[in-house]
Amino acid sequence: MKNKIVMLCVAISLAISLASAQDVKEDFKPSVLNQPGQMYPQVNSQGYARFKIVAPNAQAVSVSLGLGGRGGTVLKKSDDGTWMGTTEGPMDEGFHYYHLTVDGGTFNDPGTLNFFGSCRWESGIEIPASDKDFYALKDVPHGHVSQVLFPSKSTNTSRRAFVYTPPGYEASGNKRYPVLYLQHGWGEDETAWTNQGFAHLIMDNLIAEGKAKPFIIVMTYGMTNDTKWGRIGDFKIENFQTVLIDELIPYVDTHFRTLANQPNRAMAGLSMGGMETKMITLARPDVFSHYALLSGGTYAPTDIKDKSKLKLVFMSCGSRENPDKVKQSADELKAAGINAASYVSNNTAHEFLTWRRSLRELAPLLFQK
Amino acid sequence: MKNKIVMLCVAISLAISLASAQDVKEDFKPSVLNQPGQMYPQVNSQGYARFKIVAPNAQAVSVSLGLGGRGGTVLKKSDDGTWMGTTEGPMDEGFHYYHLTVDGGTFNDPGTLNFFGSCRWESGIEIPASDKDFYALKDVPHGHVSQVLFPSKSTNTSRRAFVYTPPGYEASGNKRYPVLYLQHGWGEDETAWTNQGFAHLIMDNLIAEGKAKPFIIVMTYGMTNDTKWGRIGDFKIENFQTVLIDELIPYVDTHFRTLANQPNRAMAGLSMGGMETKMITLARPDVFSHYALLSGGTYAPTDIKDKSKLKLVFMSCGSRENPDKVKQSADELKAAGINAASYVSNNTAHEFLTWRRSLRELAPLLFQK
């Protein structure tokens, strides 16, 4: 009897694995984030990713992407010295960081572009999302993304920020714009919201469709803890708060045509950037009027000391995170008379498609009154 | 007798190699282009570079940098699974591209930043130059570098350019500025002049010292040959000339406060970008008045059909390239009544320190009358 059950289980497992192998569609195409002219990595219409690495004398090559917790995808060597492999299952839609392990060393995939995450430049791959149109590069007027180097006395250097100015900014004479300060997550930097997030393209498209009011977005580096690179345990908000409030905002207000007042200033952040947003907005309600946490926690009604100058609280996350929490928090804030909204990204986790969609949902709510 | 000579030769070789080994100063420091917190690669005060790679199970690891033509630097494995090695001799000062070979595969060094060269993102290392101060990040007013996406009907897409606006641009009301169109070399792209060249910092420093007139710099991608990525043999100037003259210049002139006329427009390029500059300036003398070739060839007096609208010809190269040629060409142009200048960068070859210095020498000569 026991043997028969084991046999049955083996048969079922075999049937499932054969079925799943047969299910992989052979319509793989190069990822849109590949380096110029590179054919690998590839993605198929179901969201499987396939990798090909040249390393003729290597003993073992694997890719950190794959199904959760199963140690990634092990590549197999061919006679021509290349290593290939396909993820065991489809990936979540959107952007994923990854790296290679080649004979025990960590390297990037030479086929694809690099993105700053986990405190290093990592390989990236894009699984086309069903709604990818909203962050596509389209034939619409495009805003500019300016790299600025602003003086920071508190850290004794020039610090970098990127400033998105909306289409029409140059031609609009003396017109002034509201500003969103938008923060990246742990291990990322000021390049993340444009490189991984396509924030500029999302805004260009929303503005072209008349869905969002044109505003400026400022993105800077939010990890100012200087003892050890990227140690979240050592993180102190005071350092970054000083850089943001006392150094960056005055620079932006003198170098760009901003509406330089609290009603026209928003702060948002993803993950660790949400933690920073919550701390700074609550500490300085005189500076910001719109608060947004993207996979970055929630506000309780008791957090808000003075709701008279608060115009919006927005909280979001992926459906595979804690969606009930953001909904419940928004309900509680609304019950307390605060203008609150929540958004849950379908079939995504703690990852960039959640945050691209969150920006798409947040932007139309900003600076509306 | 023969044996004695052999013995003598062995002794001399041994003495030389011991002397040279003793000569390597142990004052290695992390390269300034390393990723955050990374200790390797390192550079010593003599210009030697030292590499350290983690790849415990690899059979062979080497670095493409080293003394010319000797196949780079072979790293040696330690018991802790790391591979280390130092270049056989000092490198030229300035910026160098490189990559690793790990068990026959080409990868980037995870310790350092990547730079677009050879049609791919490569590792980079910086050997501090004796005159490195002129491209250092200093506490001076900084210009902005804007990423713009301009519509290109001829290539049916939005193309990217970077636009440097000098310090004071935002606060200068209706003031208009001359423009330099500045091209990268083969295998590079529109990121090269700021990432590898520090063009924005060179200009910030020159302007702070009052050595150059503030002007706008526009950098775009100059390899529009679409058949095969990066094949110089397939290169046709017509495609890029159309993008530059008919699409980019009108975009820049409508989105930035330019002096939109021939006397206030310059074109310069390094290497292949010099070839493009020569072709386009000679084909369209109605568009540009200042021409500059950086390690990119020379003009002959007979090339210039109408010298009345030509304000400057500048030609430069490294002392290890063909310095006599640029000097001779400038002499011939001057003899023909043309305002020409040449510059030779000391102890450099076809590399970025040559071009950083060339920009430093060129900028003060631009738009002076």
XYZ file of C-alpha atoms in Angstrom:
738
model
C 0.000 0.000 0.000
C 2.726 2.437 1.031
C 4.685 1.605 -2.095
C 1.632 2.137 -4.264
C 1.109 5.631 -2.801
C 4.772 6.466 -3.387
C 4.484 5.218 -6.972
C 1.338 7.257 -7.477
C 3.028 10.363 -6.108
C 6.022 9.819 -8.400
C 3.696 9.380 -11.370
C 1.752 12.536 -10.512
C 4.935 14.552 -9.997
C 6.296 13.318 -13.315
C 3.041 14.153 -15.081
C 3.023 17.666 -13.576
C 6.643 18.328 -14.454
C 6.153 17.037 -18.022
C 3.027 19.129 -18.437
C 4.814 22.185 -17.098
C 7.800 21.555 -19.403
C 5.481 21.253 -22.403
C 3.759 24.453 -21.354
C 6.795 26.694 -21.881
C 6.100 28.589 -25.104
C 9.055 28.953 -27.445
C 8.374 32.597 -28.240
C 11.331 34.048 -26.313
C 12.517 37.556 -27.214
C 15.446 39.652 -25.911
C 14.574 41.604 -22.750
C 14.007 45.292 -23.446
C 16.718 46.119 -20.881
C 19.465 44.275 -22.781
C 22.643 46.060 -23.781
C 22.675 47.182 -27.439
C 22.615 44.243 -29.835
C 22.558 41.559 -27.113
C 20.216 38.593 -27.706
C 20.192 37.293 -24.084
C 18.595 37.294 -21.541
C 15.232 36.549 -23.168
C 11.641 36.508 -21.940
C 8.660 34.605 -23.346
C 5.001 35.597 -23.487
C 4.306 33.662 -20.273
C 6.978 35.486 -18.262
C 9.660 32.778 -18.259
C 13.204 34.145 -18.457
C 16.020 32.399 -20.331
C 19.714 33.127 -19.826
C 22.786 32.387 -21.942
C 26.309 32.998 -20.696
C 29.659 32.425 -22.412
C 32.189 30.897 -19.989
C 33.795 27.921 -21.758
C 36.041 26.798 -18.904
C 33.709 27.415 -15.955
C 32.592 24.598 -13.650
C 29.214 26.019 -12.605
C 27.064 28.983 -13.635
C 23.768 29.994 -12.061
C 21.413 32.983 -12.069
C 19.923 34.424 -8.871
C 16.451 34.648 -10.438
C 13.963 31.820 -10.314
C 11.133 30.634 -8.180
C 11.160 31.967 -4.640
C 13.464 30.237 -2.211
C 14.680 27.574 -4.593
C 18.124 29.078 -5.114
C 17.718 30.517 -8.572
C 18.273 28.963 -11.977
C 21.166 26.591 -12.617
C 22.495 26.901 -16.175
C 23.661 23.886 -18.200
C 26.740 23.820 -20.373
C 26.635 23.126 -24.097
C 29.439 21.790 -26.269
C 30.038 25.302 -27.659
C 31.114 26.628 -24.252
C 27.877 28.483 -23.513
C 25.655 27.994 -20.490
C 21.873 28.185 -20.779
C 18.883 27.882 -18.516
C 15.252 28.915 -18.161
C 13.457 29.863 -14.948
C 11.405 27.040 -13.448
C 8.270 29.099 -13.719
C 6.975 32.465 -14.933
C 8.272 35.556 -13.146
C 6.180 38.414 -11.798
C 5.593 41.041 -14.462
C 7.889 44.059 -14.378
C 11.487 44.697 -13.337
C 13.796 42.281 -11.505
C 17.359 42.629 -10.250
C 19.671 39.627 -10.590
C 23.272 38.496 -10.789
C 25.283 35.507 -11.932
C 27.311 33.108 -9.826
C 30.266 31.874 -11.912
C 32.476 29.349 -10.136
C 31.544 30.856 -6.796
C 32.080 34.507 -7.812
C 29.320 37.119 -8.180
C 29.234 38.861 -11.562
C 26.725 40.715 -13.707
C 25.253 39.291 -16.873
C 27.196 40.916 -19.736
C 24.006 40.809 -21.827
C 21.969 43.323 -19.897
C 22.081 46.807 -18.391
C 22.971 47.435 -14.757
C 20.784 49.072 -12.130
C 21.746 50.263 -8.661
C 20.158 47.954 -6.061
C 21.441 46.092 -2.984
C 24.119 48.822 -2.710
C 25.719 47.704 -5.991
C 25.128 47.884 -9.738
C 23.189 44.708 -10.565
C 21.844 43.140 -13.741
C 18.215 43.858 -14.581
C 15.552 42.105 -16.644
C 12.062 43.256 -17.631
C 9.069 40.932 -17.899
C 6.571 42.841 -20.087
C 3.492 43.684 -18.020
C -0.055 43.484 -19.345
C -0.356 47.234 -18.671
C 3.181 48.173 -19.824
C 1.812 50.893 -22.088
C 1.645 53.406 -19.208
C 5.452 53.460 -18.809
C 6.356 53.067 -22.497
C 8.451 55.587 -24.416
C 5.837 57.155 -26.689
C 5.698 59.890 -29.286
C 4.443 62.494 -26.799
C 6.179 65.636 -25.489
C 8.894 64.581 -23.039
C 10.038 66.322 -19.906
C 13.717 66.654 -19.077
C 15.622 64.925 -16.272
C 18.419 67.175 -15.018
C 21.365 66.008 -12.976
C 22.126 68.717 -10.429
C 24.990 68.918 -7.938
C 23.838 70.861 -4.901
C 26.105 72.129 -2.141
C 25.674 70.269 1.162
C 27.417 71.840 4.137
C 26.153 69.162 6.524
C 27.936 66.404 4.572
C 30.722 68.662 3.299
C 30.334 67.809 -0.373
C 28.286 68.418 -3.487
C 25.426 65.918 -3.562
C 23.594 64.698 -6.646
C 19.892 64.921 -7.385
C 17.818 64.346 -10.510
C 15.087 66.839 -11.289
C 12.234 65.990 -13.669
C 10.727 69.081 -15.272
C 7.491 68.397 -17.155
C 6.987 68.931 -20.912
C 6.437 72.617 -21.609
C 8.516 73.792 -18.642
C 11.037 75.696 -20.816
C 8.382 77.419 -22.935
C 6.134 78.384 -20.042
C 7.778 81.687 -19.220
C 7.326 82.579 -15.584
C 4.918 79.775 -14.714
C 5.772 78.035 -11.423
C 5.194 74.372 -10.567
C 4.494 72.266 -7.472
C 7.172 69.748 -6.464
C 7.176 66.075 -5.446
C 10.235 64.830 -3.528
C 10.425 61.125 -4.430
C 12.672 58.657 -2.597
C 14.144 55.285 -3.595
C 14.384 52.156 -1.434
C 17.153 50.548 0.619
C 20.279 49.726 -1.381
C 19.136 51.913 -4.273
C 20.073 55.481 -5.105
C 18.867 58.600 -6.889
C 19.010 56.822 -10.265
C 16.367 54.220 -9.325
C 13.140 56.091 -9.997
C 14.092 56.863 -13.599
C 16.266 53.820 -14.487
C 14.122 51.127 -12.869
C 10.923 53.100 -12.344
C 10.581 55.039 -15.622
C 9.072 57.835 -13.488
C 9.757 60.400 -16.242
C 7.959 58.341 -18.900
C 5.017 57.651 -16.568
C 4.650 61.404 -15.990
C 5.081 62.276 -19.698
C 2.283 59.827 -20.568
C -0.077 60.939 -17.770
C 0.428 64.598 -18.677
C -0.116 63.891 -22.403
C -3.436 62.240 -21.521
C -4.423 65.121 -19.254
C -4.565 62.771 -16.265
C -2.022 64.548 -14.051
C -1.212 68.188 -13.405
C 2.347 68.988 -14.564
C 4.698 69.099 -11.582
C 8.412 68.850 -10.857
C 9.871 65.658 -9.333
C 13.110 65.718 -7.328
C 15.003 62.495 -6.608
C 18.080 62.390 -4.400
C 20.122 59.882 -2.446
C 18.468 59.040 0.867
C 21.082 56.895 2.587
C 23.235 59.376 4.436
C 24.380 57.025 7.184
C 28.114 57.251 6.877
C 29.490 54.636 9.265
C 29.009 51.565 7.065
C 27.689 51.568 3.546
C 24.023 50.661 3.426
C 23.579 49.360 6.976
C 19.946 50.032 7.669
C 20.469 49.381 11.385
C 22.704 52.444 11.579
C 20.207 54.635 9.802
C 19.454 57.988 11.382
C 16.805 60.210 9.809
C 18.364 63.444 11.103
C 21.202 63.437 8.566
C 18.966 62.945 5.567
C 16.321 65.318 6.914
C 18.943 68.061 7.115
C 20.134 67.385 3.547
C 16.580 67.350 2.215
C 14.995 70.226 4.111
C 17.878 72.610 4.705
C 19.992 72.024 1.593
C 18.136 70.411 -1.315
C 14.776 72.192 -1.074
C 16.371 75.682 -0.947
C 18.560 74.727 -3.936
C 15.583 73.494 -5.956
C 13.520 76.546 -5.035
C 16.252 78.899 -6.287
C 17.248 76.958 -9.425
C 13.834 75.839 -10.704
C 10.538 77.690 -11.090
C 8.784 76.085 -8.122
C 5.745 77.056 -6.089
C 7.917 77.255 -3.005
C 5.405 76.673 -0.242
C 3.898 73.883 1.852
C 0.615 73.467 -0.065
C 2.591 72.782 -3.254
C 5.121 70.352 -1.845
C 4.712 66.559 -1.631
C 6.935 63.776 -0.361
C 6.754 60.119 -1.351
C 9.024 57.122 -1.036
C 9.144 53.419 -1.720
C 10.071 50.877 0.967
C 12.856 52.484 3.074
C 12.012 55.749 1.272
C 8.510 55.359 2.690
C 9.964 55.042 6.179
C 11.902 58.258 5.546
C 8.817 59.960 4.137
C 6.755 59.063 7.174
C 9.420 60.301 9.612
C 10.122 63.552 7.787
C 6.521 64.499 6.939
C 5.447 63.940 10.544
C 8.441 65.889 11.871
C 7.977 68.752 9.401
C 4.265 69.170 8.541
C 5.110 72.811 7.794
C 7.119 71.695 4.732
C 4.932 69.067 3.003
C 1.168 68.848 2.449
C 0.930 65.552 0.492
C 2.392 62.311 1.906
C 2.762 58.976 0.083
C 4.154 55.630 1.248
C 4.690 53.026 -1.491
C 5.252 49.608 0.106
C 6.539 51.736 2.932
C 4.154 51.353 5.849
C 1.061 53.263 6.906
C -0.015 56.307 8.925
C -2.346 56.004 11.909
C -4.835 58.812 12.614
C -2.957 59.470 15.853
C 0.244 60.142 13.863
C -1.307 63.288 12.418
C -1.014 66.114 14.939
C -2.586 68.849 12.794
C -4.799 67.781 9.926
C -5.638 71.323 8.826
C -2.601 71.614 6.552
C -2.580 67.980 5.363
C -4.054 67.625 1.878
C -3.483 63.943 1.013
C -2.217 60.674 2.441
C -1.603 57.932 -0.142
C -0.531 54.382 0.755
C 0.049 51.494 -1.609
C 1.629 48.056 -1.940
C 1.579 44.921 -4.065
C -1.209 42.358 -3.668
C 1.473 39.910 -2.470
C 2.515 42.262 0.344
C 0.018 43.417 3.004
C -2.876 44.907 1.001
C -5.369 44.763 3.853
C -3.154 46.979 5.962
C -3.032 49.907 3.513
C -6.784 49.698 2.874
C -7.571 49.582 6.578
C -5.244 52.480 7.299
C -6.845 54.604 4.575
C -10.290 53.793 6.012
C -9.203 54.822 9.500
C -7.666 58.064 8.224
C -10.817 58.868 6.254
C -12.958 58.174 9.316
C -10.769 60.703 11.141
C -11.548 63.307 8.477
C -8.281 63.042 6.516
C -8.173 62.855 2.707
C -6.637 59.398 2.297
C -6.338 56.922 -0.560
C -4.942 53.436 -0.940
C -3.906 51.390 -3.947
C -3.044 47.714 -4.340
C -1.079 46.546 -7.382
C -2.454 43.282 -8.713
C -0.200 40.187 -8.709
C 2.953 41.990 -7.647
C 5.127 41.948 -4.561
C 7.816 44.277 -3.130
C 9.084 45.217 -6.590
C 9.208 48.008 -9.134
C 6.008 47.262 -11.058
C 4.183 47.900 -7.772
C 5.892 51.285 -7.523
C 5.500 52.289 -11.190
C 1.772 51.605 -10.852
C 1.690 53.401 -7.509
C 3.159 56.530 -9.120
C 0.567 56.268 -11.925
C -2.187 56.206 -9.278
C -0.619 58.843 -7.027
C 0.249 61.510 -9.619
C -3.356 62.362 -10.588
C -4.200 62.935 -6.915
C -1.394 65.416 -6.283
C -1.832 69.186 -6.137
C -5.531 69.023 -7.058
C -6.676 71.676 -4.634
C 82.127 30.951 -22.066
C 78.636 30.493 -23.479
C 77.447 29.280 -20.095
C 78.991 32.267 -18.392
C 77.115 34.647 -20.684
C 73.859 32.796 -20.017
C 74.552 32.972 -16.279
C 75.302 36.673 -16.560
C 72.075 37.267 -18.498
C 70.070 35.347 -15.891
C 71.715 37.360 -13.119
C 71.003 40.656 -14.862
C 67.354 39.670 -15.546
C 66.950 38.646 -11.935
C 68.463 41.898 -10.713
C 66.195 43.950 -12.988
C 63.074 42.060 -11.959
C 63.971 42.328 -8.264
C 64.645 46.036 -8.638
C 61.391 46.532 -10.475
C 59.474 44.495 -7.873
C 61.035 46.565 -5.087
C 60.057 49.697 -6.967
C 56.306 49.117 -6.635
C 55.236 51.380 -3.788
C 52.769 49.844 -1.342
C 50.593 52.939 -1.142
C 47.632 51.505 -3.063
C 44.244 53.190 -2.615
C 40.794 52.330 -4.029
C 40.207 53.825 -7.481
C 37.910 56.865 -7.368
C 35.599 55.109 -9.850
C 34.892 52.156 -7.536
C 31.353 51.227 -6.604
C 30.288 52.490 -3.147
C 32.297 50.866 -0.366
C 34.418 48.696 -2.682
C 38.133 48.464 -1.813
C 39.307 47.072 -5.190
C 40.567 47.855 -7.812
C 43.325 49.981 -6.299
C 45.932 52.358 -7.730
C 49.280 53.384 -6.240
C 51.100 56.698 -6.480
C 53.170 55.414 -9.398
C 50.125 54.461 -11.486
C 50.213 50.698 -10.936
C 46.755 49.107 -10.738
C 45.938 46.163 -8.465
C 42.895 43.945 -8.847
C 41.163 41.537 -6.448
C 38.353 39.252 -7.568
C 36.329 36.702 -5.581
C 35.811 33.501 -7.602
C 36.721 30.567 -5.334
C 36.134 27.776 -7.859
C 37.495 29.456 -10.995
C 40.449 27.991 -12.918
C 41.828 31.241 -14.362
C 41.130 34.952 -13.911
C 42.801 37.783 -15.818
C 42.302 41.497 -16.373
C 42.491 43.092 -19.838
C 44.644 45.965 -18.539
C 48.401 45.798 -18.401
C 51.368 46.720 -20.476
C 50.617 47.111 -24.178
C 50.422 43.935 -26.197
C 51.310 41.564 -23.393
C 47.814 40.209 -22.879
C 46.836 41.970 -19.695
C 47.361 41.003 -16.077
C 47.014 37.395 -14.921
C 45.650 37.174 -11.373
C 46.873 34.574 -8.872
C 44.652 32.636 -6.530
C 44.985 32.781 -2.738
C 43.869 30.191 -0.230
C 40.852 32.343 0.659
C 39.375 31.962 -2.850
C 40.318 35.447 -4.033
C 42.400 36.279 -7.089
C 44.867 39.160 -7.046
C 47.295 40.773 -9.410
C 49.085 44.027 -10.146
C 49.854 45.498 -13.563
C 53.415 44.802 -14.732
C 54.108 48.510 -14.960
C 52.516 51.913 -14.336
C 49.514 52.821 -16.489
C 48.995 56.091 -18.359
C 47.357 58.688 -16.134
C 43.606 59.089 -16.506
C 40.715 56.817 -17.419
C 40.956 53.240 -18.740
C 38.307 50.742 -19.818
C 38.839 47.082 -18.908
C 37.148 43.752 -18.329
C 37.820 40.426 -16.643
C 38.251 37.038 -18.243
C 36.957 34.374 -15.833
C 37.324 30.809 -17.092
C 37.092 32.028 -20.665
C 34.063 34.281 -20.146
C 34.076 38.101 -20.344
C 32.687 39.837 -17.248
C 32.969 43.202 -15.567
C 34.817 43.754 -12.312
C 32.118 43.884 -9.599
C 34.268 46.391 -7.707
C 34.005 49.290 -10.107
C 31.534 51.375 -12.099
C 30.697 50.629 -15.718
C 31.212 52.955 -18.677
C 29.897 52.571 -22.212
C 32.806 51.755 -24.537
C 33.446 49.125 -27.241
C 29.632 49.043 -27.731
C 29.134 47.600 -24.243
C 29.190 48.683 -20.595
C 32.760 48.031 -19.456
C 34.600 48.374 -16.167
C 36.563 51.579 -15.656
C 39.542 52.597 -13.539
C 41.086 56.015 -12.948
C 44.815 56.618 -12.521
C 45.047 60.027 -10.792
C 46.697 62.516 -13.134
C 49.232 65.097 -12.019
C 46.809 67.789 -13.246
C 43.602 66.068 -12.013
C 42.466 69.226 -10.269
C 40.970 70.661 -13.472
C 38.304 67.905 -13.652
C 37.733 67.522 -9.894
C 34.358 68.019 -8.225
C 34.904 71.287 -6.376
C 32.894 73.631 -4.209
C 32.040 75.949 -7.112
C 28.668 76.659 -8.745
C 27.689 73.630 -10.843
C 25.837 73.549 -14.120
C 23.102 71.005 -14.770
C 23.188 68.070 -17.166
C 19.713 67.416 -18.564
C 18.624 64.223 -20.228
C 16.308 65.161 -23.101
C 14.322 62.867 -25.407
C 13.928 64.612 -28.761
C 11.618 63.433 -31.525
C 13.430 62.008 -34.554
C 11.279 61.393 -37.609
C 14.218 60.144 -39.658
C 14.834 57.261 -37.237
C 11.200 56.970 -36.113
C 11.876 57.202 -32.381
C 12.666 59.542 -29.515
C 16.441 59.899 -29.278
C 18.399 60.812 -26.165
C 20.773 63.721 -25.686
C 22.425 65.275 -22.642
C 22.498 69.054 -22.401
C 24.929 70.859 -20.109
C 23.670 74.280 -19.059
C 26.290 76.412 -17.291
C 26.010 77.668 -13.687
C 23.705 80.668 -13.564
C 21.613 79.548 -16.545
C 18.365 79.364 -14.531
C 18.834 82.720 -12.837
C 19.906 84.594 -15.959
C 16.428 85.541 -17.144
C 16.330 85.949 -20.904
C 20.058 85.653 -21.495
C 20.933 83.391 -24.438
C 24.007 81.179 -24.787
C 26.183 79.796 -27.588
C 26.199 75.995 -28.066
C 28.897 73.358 -28.547
C 27.785 70.036 -30.064
C 30.254 67.507 -28.639
C 30.573 63.942 -29.950
C 31.901 60.731 -28.388
C 34.087 58.119 -30.066
C 33.462 54.739 -31.683
C 31.741 52.228 -29.417
C 30.789 54.949 -26.941
C 27.527 56.836 -26.586
C 26.032 60.094 -25.330
C 26.994 59.255 -21.728
C 30.759 59.230 -22.446
C 31.627 62.915 -22.257
C 30.187 63.285 -18.748
C 30.797 59.765 -17.296
C 34.319 59.236 -18.651
C 35.145 62.806 -19.632
C 33.798 64.846 -16.700
C 32.969 67.526 -19.300
C 30.492 69.184 -16.920
C 33.062 69.456 -14.100
C 35.742 70.752 -16.486
C 33.346 73.490 -17.611
C 32.186 74.310 -14.046
C 35.831 74.776 -13.014
C 36.841 76.812 -16.083
C 33.819 79.096 -15.681
C 34.476 79.532 -11.933
C 38.015 80.643 -12.760
C 36.787 83.004 -15.469
C 38.737 81.089 -18.104
C 35.836 80.157 -20.382
C 32.709 81.962 -21.498
C 29.591 80.130 -20.251
C 28.061 78.080 -23.082
C 25.707 75.134 -23.523
C 27.078 71.698 -24.487
C 24.912 69.126 -26.277
C 25.957 65.474 -26.412
C 24.031 62.874 -28.388
C 24.532 59.416 -29.826
C 26.481 59.564 -33.082
C 26.325 55.974 -34.306
C 23.156 55.860 -36.365
C 24.226 53.050 -38.667
C 21.445 50.581 -38.151
C 22.478 47.449 -40.037
C 24.865 46.004 -37.464
C 25.584 47.477 -34.076
C 28.791 49.445 -34.053
C 30.214 48.393 -37.423
C 32.320 51.365 -38.405
C 32.633 50.009 -41.961
C 28.887 50.485 -42.447
C 28.953 54.043 -41.146
C 27.181 56.650 -43.246
C 27.336 60.280 -42.198
C 24.002 61.182 -43.847
C 21.887 59.505 -41.158
C 23.610 61.205 -38.261
C 23.839 64.529 -40.097
C 20.048 64.476 -40.525
C 19.500 63.675 -36.834
C 21.910 66.395 -35.722
C 21.071 69.232 -38.113
C 17.396 68.698 -38.860
C 16.155 67.226 -35.567
C 18.433 67.874 -32.576
C 19.497 71.469 -33.289
C 15.894 72.679 -33.812
C 14.878 70.884 -30.580
C 17.705 72.463 -28.598
C 17.015 75.897 -30.076
C 13.348 75.720 -29.017
C 13.861 74.128 -25.559
C 16.949 75.993 -24.357
C 17.888 79.675 -24.438
C 20.436 79.412 -27.252
C 21.981 81.959 -29.561
C 20.520 80.113 -32.519
C 22.859 81.117 -35.297
C 26.027 79.992 -37.073
C 28.476 82.344 -35.310
C 27.403 80.906 -31.942
C 27.483 77.228 -32.842
C 30.501 74.903 -32.527
C 31.018 71.231 -33.255
C 33.708 69.010 -31.757
C 34.290 65.288 -31.500
C 36.819 62.773 -30.282
C 38.153 59.983 -32.504
C 35.199 58.792 -34.657
C 33.329 61.869 -33.401
C 36.149 63.913 -34.959
C 35.569 62.171 -38.274
C 31.879 63.066 -37.995
C 32.730 66.642 -37.026
C 34.994 67.069 -40.041
C 32.410 65.665 -42.465
C 29.474 67.637 -41.074
C 31.240 70.971 -40.586
C 32.616 70.860 -44.138
C 29.218 69.854 -45.539
C 27.332 72.508 -43.539
C 29.566 75.565 -42.987
C 26.314 77.551 -42.705
C 25.525 75.780 -39.395
C 28.835 75.801 -37.435
C 31.562 78.425 -37.099
C 33.967 76.617 -34.708
C 35.369 73.163 -35.559
C 37.380 70.894 -33.251
C 38.895 67.448 -33.849
C 40.214 65.663 -30.724
C 42.364 62.695 -31.790
C 40.114 62.829 -34.802
C 42.211 63.865 -37.767
C 43.063 67.239 -39.277
C 41.775 69.796 -41.753
C 43.801 70.831 -44.801
C 43.582 74.428 -46.060
C 41.980 73.066 -49.256
C 39.153 71.509 -47.185
C 37.887 74.985 -46.291
C 35.815 76.349 -49.171
C 34.812 79.638 -47.528
C 36.932 80.911 -44.679
C 34.907 84.088 -44.144
C 32.441 82.423 -41.764
C 34.965 80.108 -40.082
C 36.032 81.411 -36.670
C 38.216 78.631 -35.272
C 39.759 75.280 -36.123
C 41.150 73.331 -33.153
C 42.993 70.027 -33.459
C 44.522 67.964 -30.678
C 45.862 64.541 -29.773
C 48.010 62.735 -27.217
C 51.796 62.932 -27.407
C 51.769 59.170 -28.076
C 49.530 59.611 -31.120
C 50.623 61.807 -34.051
C 51.434 65.187 -32.481
C 53.454 66.472 -35.434
C 50.458 66.090 -37.700
C 48.113 68.349 -35.690
C 50.831 70.981 -35.243
C 51.701 70.941 -38.939
C 48.045 71.147 -39.924
C 47.469 74.147 -37.651
C 50.535 75.854 -39.151
C 49.259 75.278 -42.675
C 45.794 76.582 -41.805
C 47.284 79.661 -40.154
C 49.455 80.278 -43.214
C 46.230 80.199 -45.242
C 44.742 82.908 -43.023
C 42.545 80.662 -40.871
C 42.370 81.001 -37.059
C 43.749 77.596 -36.066
C 45.133 76.108 -32.867
C 46.637 72.779 -31.918
C 47.195 71.062 -28.592
C 49.213 67.999 -27.625
C 48.490 66.227 -24.326
C 51.709 65.169 -22.617
C 52.363 61.439 -22.043
C 48.941 60.260 -23.163
C 47.650 58.228 -26.087
C 44.199 57.690 -27.666
C 42.425 57.924 -24.309
C 40.189 60.094 -22.175
C 42.827 62.159 -20.385
C 43.849 63.424 -23.829
C 40.258 64.481 -24.459
C 39.579 65.980 -21.015
C 42.677 68.135 -21.472
C 41.654 68.938 -25.029
C 38.292 70.249 -23.798
C 40.107 72.313 -21.158
C 42.222 73.887 -23.910
C 39.386 74.246 -26.430
C 36.715 75.808 -24.204
C 38.546 79.119 -23.568
C 38.957 79.590 -27.340
C 35.260 79.175 -28.146
C 32.867 82.046 -28.864
C 35.487 84.717 -28.156
C 34.514 87.030 -31.009
